Tab-separated table of C-alpha atoms in Angstrom:
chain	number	residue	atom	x	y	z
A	1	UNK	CA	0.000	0.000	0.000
A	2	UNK	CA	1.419	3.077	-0.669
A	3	UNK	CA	0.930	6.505	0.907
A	4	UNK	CA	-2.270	7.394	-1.007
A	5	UNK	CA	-5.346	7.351	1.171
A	6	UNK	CA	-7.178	4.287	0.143
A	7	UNK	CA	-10.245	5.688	2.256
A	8	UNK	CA	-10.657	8.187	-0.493
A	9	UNK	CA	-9.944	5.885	-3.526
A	10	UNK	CA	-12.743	8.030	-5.465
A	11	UNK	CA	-10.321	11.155	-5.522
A	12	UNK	CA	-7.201	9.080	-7.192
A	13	UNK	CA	-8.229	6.076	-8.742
A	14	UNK	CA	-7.884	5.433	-12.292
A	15	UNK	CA	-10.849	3.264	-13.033
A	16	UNK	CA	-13.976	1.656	-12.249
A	17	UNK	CA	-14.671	-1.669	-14.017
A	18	UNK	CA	-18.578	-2.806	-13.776
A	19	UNK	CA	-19.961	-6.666	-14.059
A	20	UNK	CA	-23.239	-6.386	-15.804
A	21	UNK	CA	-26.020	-8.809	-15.073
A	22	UNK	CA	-24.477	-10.934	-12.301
A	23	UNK	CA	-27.625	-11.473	-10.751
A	24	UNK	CA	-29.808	-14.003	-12.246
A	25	UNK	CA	-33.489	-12.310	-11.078
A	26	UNK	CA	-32.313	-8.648	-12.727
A	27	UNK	CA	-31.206	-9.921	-16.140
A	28	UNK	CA	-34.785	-11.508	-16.059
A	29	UNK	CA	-36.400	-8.532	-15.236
A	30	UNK	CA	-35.018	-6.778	-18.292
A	31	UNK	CA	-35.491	-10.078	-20.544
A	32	UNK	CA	-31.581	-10.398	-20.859
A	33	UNK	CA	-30.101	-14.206	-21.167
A	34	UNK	CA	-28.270	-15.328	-18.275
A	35	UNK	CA	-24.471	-14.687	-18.535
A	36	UNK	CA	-22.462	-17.750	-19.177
A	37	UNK	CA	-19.461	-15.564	-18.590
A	38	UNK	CA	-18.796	-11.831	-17.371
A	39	UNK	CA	-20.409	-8.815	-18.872
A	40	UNK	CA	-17.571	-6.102	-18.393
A	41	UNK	CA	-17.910	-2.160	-19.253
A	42	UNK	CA	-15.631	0.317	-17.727
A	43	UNK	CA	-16.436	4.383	-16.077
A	44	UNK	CA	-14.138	6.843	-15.932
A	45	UNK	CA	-13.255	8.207	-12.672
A	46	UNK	CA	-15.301	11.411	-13.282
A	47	UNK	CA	-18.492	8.941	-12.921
A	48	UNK	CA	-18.011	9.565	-9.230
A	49	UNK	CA	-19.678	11.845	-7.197
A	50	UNK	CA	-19.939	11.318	-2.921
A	51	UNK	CA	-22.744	12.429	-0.478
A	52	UNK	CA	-23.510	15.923	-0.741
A	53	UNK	CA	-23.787	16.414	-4.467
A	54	UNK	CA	-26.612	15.403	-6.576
A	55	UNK	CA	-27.101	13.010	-9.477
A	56	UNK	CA	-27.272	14.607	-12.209
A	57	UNK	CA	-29.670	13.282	-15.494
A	58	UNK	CA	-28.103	13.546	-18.719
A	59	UNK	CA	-29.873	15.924	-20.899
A	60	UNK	CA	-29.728	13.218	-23.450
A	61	UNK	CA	-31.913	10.723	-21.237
A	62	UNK	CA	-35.761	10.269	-20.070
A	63	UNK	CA	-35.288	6.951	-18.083
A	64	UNK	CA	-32.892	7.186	-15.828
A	65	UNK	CA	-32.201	3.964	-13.591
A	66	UNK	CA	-30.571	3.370	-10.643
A	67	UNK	CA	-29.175	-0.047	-9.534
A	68	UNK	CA	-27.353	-0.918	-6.466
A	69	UNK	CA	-24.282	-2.666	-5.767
A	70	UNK	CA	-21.499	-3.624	-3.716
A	71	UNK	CA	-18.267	-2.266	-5.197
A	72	UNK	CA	-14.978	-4.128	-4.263
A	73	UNK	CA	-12.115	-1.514	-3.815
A	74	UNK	CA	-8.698	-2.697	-4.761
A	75	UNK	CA	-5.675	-2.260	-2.075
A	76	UNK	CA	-3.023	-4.304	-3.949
A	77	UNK	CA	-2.558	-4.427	-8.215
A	78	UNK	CA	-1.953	-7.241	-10.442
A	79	UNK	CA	-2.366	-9.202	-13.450
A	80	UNK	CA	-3.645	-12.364	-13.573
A	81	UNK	CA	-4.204	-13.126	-10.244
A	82	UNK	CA	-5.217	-16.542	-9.221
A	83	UNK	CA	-9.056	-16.966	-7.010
A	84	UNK	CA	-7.314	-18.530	-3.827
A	85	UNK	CA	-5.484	-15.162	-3.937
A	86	UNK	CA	-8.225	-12.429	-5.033
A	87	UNK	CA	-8.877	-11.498	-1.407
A	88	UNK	CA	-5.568	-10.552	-1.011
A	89	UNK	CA	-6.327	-7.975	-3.134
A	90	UNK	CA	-9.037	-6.325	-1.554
A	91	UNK	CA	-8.683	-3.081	0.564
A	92	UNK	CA	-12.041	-2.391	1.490
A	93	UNK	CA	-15.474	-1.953	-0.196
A	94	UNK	CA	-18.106	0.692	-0.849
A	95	UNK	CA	-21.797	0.982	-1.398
A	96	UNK	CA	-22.524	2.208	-5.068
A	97	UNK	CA	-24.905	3.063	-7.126
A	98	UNK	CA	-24.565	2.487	-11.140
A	99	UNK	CA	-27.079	4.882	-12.596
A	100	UNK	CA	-27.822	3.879	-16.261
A	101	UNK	CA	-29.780	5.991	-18.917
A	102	UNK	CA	-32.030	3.124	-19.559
A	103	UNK	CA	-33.766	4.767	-22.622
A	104	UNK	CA	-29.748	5.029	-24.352
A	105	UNK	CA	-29.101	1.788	-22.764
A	106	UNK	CA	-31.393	0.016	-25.250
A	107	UNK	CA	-30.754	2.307	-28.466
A	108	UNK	CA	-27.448	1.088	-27.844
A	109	UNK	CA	-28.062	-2.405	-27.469
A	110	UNK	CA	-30.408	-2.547	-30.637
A	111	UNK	CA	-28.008	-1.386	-32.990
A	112	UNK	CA	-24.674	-3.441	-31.447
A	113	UNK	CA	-23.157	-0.465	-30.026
A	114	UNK	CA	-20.953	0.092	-26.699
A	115	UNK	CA	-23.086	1.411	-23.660
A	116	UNK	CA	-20.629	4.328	-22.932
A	117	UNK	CA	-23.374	7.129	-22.781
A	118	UNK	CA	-25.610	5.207	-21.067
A	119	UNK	CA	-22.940	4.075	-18.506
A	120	UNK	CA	-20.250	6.676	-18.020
A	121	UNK	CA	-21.904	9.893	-18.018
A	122	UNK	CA	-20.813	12.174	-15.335
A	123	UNK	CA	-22.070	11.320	-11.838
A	124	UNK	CA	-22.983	8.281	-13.100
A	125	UNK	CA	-21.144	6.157	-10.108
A	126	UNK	CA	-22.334	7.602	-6.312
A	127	UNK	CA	-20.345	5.856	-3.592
A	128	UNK	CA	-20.267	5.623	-0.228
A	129	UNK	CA	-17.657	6.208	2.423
A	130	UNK	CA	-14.848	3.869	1.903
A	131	UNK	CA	-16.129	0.326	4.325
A	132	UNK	CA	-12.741	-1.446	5.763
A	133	UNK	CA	-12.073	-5.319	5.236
A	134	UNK	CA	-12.938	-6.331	8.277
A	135	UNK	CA	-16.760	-4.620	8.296
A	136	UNK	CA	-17.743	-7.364	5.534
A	137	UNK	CA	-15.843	-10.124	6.780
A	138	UNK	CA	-18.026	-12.238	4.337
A	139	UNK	CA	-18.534	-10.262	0.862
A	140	UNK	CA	-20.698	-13.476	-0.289
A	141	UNK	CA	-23.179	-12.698	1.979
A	142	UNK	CA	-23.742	-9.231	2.424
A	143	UNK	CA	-27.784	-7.385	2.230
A	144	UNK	CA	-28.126	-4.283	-0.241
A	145	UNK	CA	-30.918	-2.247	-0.083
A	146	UNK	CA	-32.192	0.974	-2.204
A	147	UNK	CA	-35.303	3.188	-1.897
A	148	UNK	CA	-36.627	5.621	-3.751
A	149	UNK	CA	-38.466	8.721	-1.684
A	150	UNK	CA	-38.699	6.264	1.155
A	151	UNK	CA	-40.221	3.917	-0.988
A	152	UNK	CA	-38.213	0.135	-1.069
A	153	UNK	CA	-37.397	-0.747	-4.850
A	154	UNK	CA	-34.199	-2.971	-4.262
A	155	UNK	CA	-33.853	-5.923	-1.302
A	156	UNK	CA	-31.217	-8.196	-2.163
A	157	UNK	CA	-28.294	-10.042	-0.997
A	158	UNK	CA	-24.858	-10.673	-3.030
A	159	UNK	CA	-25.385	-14.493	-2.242
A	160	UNK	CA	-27.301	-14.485	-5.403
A	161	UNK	CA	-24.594	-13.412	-7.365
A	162	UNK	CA	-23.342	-15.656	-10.735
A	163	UNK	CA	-19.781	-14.856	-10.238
A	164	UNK	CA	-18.295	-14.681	-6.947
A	165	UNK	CA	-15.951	-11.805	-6.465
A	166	UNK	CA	-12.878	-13.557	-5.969
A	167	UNK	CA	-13.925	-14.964	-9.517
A	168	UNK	CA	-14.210	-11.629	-10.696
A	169	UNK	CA	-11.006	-10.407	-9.267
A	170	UNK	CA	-8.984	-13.323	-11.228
A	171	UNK	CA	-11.377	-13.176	-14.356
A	172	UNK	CA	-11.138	-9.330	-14.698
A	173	UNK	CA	-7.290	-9.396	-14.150
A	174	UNK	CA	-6.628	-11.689	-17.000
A	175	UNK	CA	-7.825	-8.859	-19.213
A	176	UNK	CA	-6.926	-5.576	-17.481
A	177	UNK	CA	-4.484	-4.625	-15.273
A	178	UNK	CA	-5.801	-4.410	-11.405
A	179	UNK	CA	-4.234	-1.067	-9.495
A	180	UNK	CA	-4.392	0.202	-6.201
A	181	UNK	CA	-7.553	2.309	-6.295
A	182	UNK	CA	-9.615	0.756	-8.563
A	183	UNK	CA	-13.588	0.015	-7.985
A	184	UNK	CA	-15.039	-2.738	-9.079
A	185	UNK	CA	-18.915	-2.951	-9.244
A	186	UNK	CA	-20.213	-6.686	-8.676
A	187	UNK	CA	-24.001	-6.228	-9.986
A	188	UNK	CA	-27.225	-4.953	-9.041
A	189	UNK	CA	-30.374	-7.402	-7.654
A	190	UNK	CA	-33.997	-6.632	-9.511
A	191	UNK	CA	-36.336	-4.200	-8.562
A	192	UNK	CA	-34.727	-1.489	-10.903
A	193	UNK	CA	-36.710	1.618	-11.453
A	194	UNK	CA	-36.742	5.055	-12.811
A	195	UNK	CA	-35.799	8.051	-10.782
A	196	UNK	CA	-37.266	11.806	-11.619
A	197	UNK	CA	-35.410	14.779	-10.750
A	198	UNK	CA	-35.976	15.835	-7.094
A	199	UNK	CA	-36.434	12.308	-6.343
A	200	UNK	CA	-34.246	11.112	-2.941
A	201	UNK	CA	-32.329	7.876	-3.284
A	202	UNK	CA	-31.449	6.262	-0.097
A	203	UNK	CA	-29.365	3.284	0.123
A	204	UNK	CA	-27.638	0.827	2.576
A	205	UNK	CA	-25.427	-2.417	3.437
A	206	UNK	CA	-27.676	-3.900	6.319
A	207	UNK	CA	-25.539	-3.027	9.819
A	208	UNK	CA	-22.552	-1.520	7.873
A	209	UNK	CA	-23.471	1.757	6.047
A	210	UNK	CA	-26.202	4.051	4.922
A	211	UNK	CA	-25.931	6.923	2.082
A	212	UNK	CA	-28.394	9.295	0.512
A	213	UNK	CA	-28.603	11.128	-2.798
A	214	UNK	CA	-30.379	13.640	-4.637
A	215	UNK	CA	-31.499	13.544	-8.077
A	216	UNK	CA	-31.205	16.889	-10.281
A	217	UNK	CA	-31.000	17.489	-14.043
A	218	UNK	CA	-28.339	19.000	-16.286
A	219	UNK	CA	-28.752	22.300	-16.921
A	220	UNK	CA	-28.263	22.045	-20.884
């Protein structure tokens, strides 16, 4: 570990790599097939934003989603690194939010493109404070929850998860580089909705951390 603060990974790390559909129920729920393998797409680091700033719409979206997840923050790089040692690699973790421009999601999807604009839009990636090791002593096992104006949307648990995250960790790092800083989002359980602007998104690991943002639009 070097002298960078790992507690604020957000304000120096160089990437955030996402698993799409690694829960079985919310590929269902938006009539995609079942991963046989890992769906990867990457955010910049300007994606993030922390409690006390909003979430801002793109002007180029209607349907704006959010979906919750448990991101895995890396303490220790490498390439190729082997399952019995992807823990090894772990710092800490973070509650996160991938917010997807549903309506640019699909344009994109119908006509084979990348899902960069409805991914990786500013903002795109809230996160919470930075959670230590040893608050999730079991990552396999760990209760998400998200609602929307006090209203529950997402109640899930990362035991439902396709790919564990030590298989993610070694998967991922046969194709790109882990480094210190880096965020890795596991997936999002169903029950993903739309959000309006002034809405209030609340979100929490059960017994380990609570966060709360609100929703604005883009001033175009």
């Amino acid at each position: 570990m070097t002298a960078r603060n790992i507690s604020r990974f957000w304000e120096w790390g160089r990437k955030i790599i996402c698993v799409g559909r690694n829960y079985a129920d919310h590929a269902k729920e938006l009539k995609n097939a079942i991963p046989t393998e890992p769906i990867l797409f990457l955010k910049p680091s300007s994606a993030y934003v922390t409690e006390g700033s909003p979430i801002l719409v793109p002007r180029y979206s209607s349907n704006l989603h959010h979906e919750v997840e448990l991101g895995v923050v890396i303490g220790k790089g490498g390439t190729a690194i082997p399952q019995s040692a992807a823990m090894e690699h772990v710092a800490g973790y973070a509650l996160c939010l991938d917010m997807t421009a549903r309506d640019i999601q699909d344009v994109c999807k119908s006509k084979g493109l990348p899902w960069t604009l409805a991914k990786a839009f500013n903002t795109s990636c809230p996160v919470s404070e930075f959670i230590p090791k040893e608050r999730i002593p079991d990552p396999g096992n760990v209760k998400l929850w998200l609602k929307v104006n006090e209203q529950l949307r997402q109640n899930g648990c990362t035991s439902q998860m396709i790919f564990s995250i030590p298989f993610l960790i070694s998967y991922i790092s046969d194709f790109i580089t882990l480094e210190e800083g880096d965020l890795i989002l596991t997936g999002t359980p169903k029950g993903v909705s739309a959000v309006q602007e002034h809405d209030v998104l609340q979100a929490g690991i059960e017994d380990v951390v609570t966060m709360s943002f609100r929703v604005d639009r883009r001033e175009k």
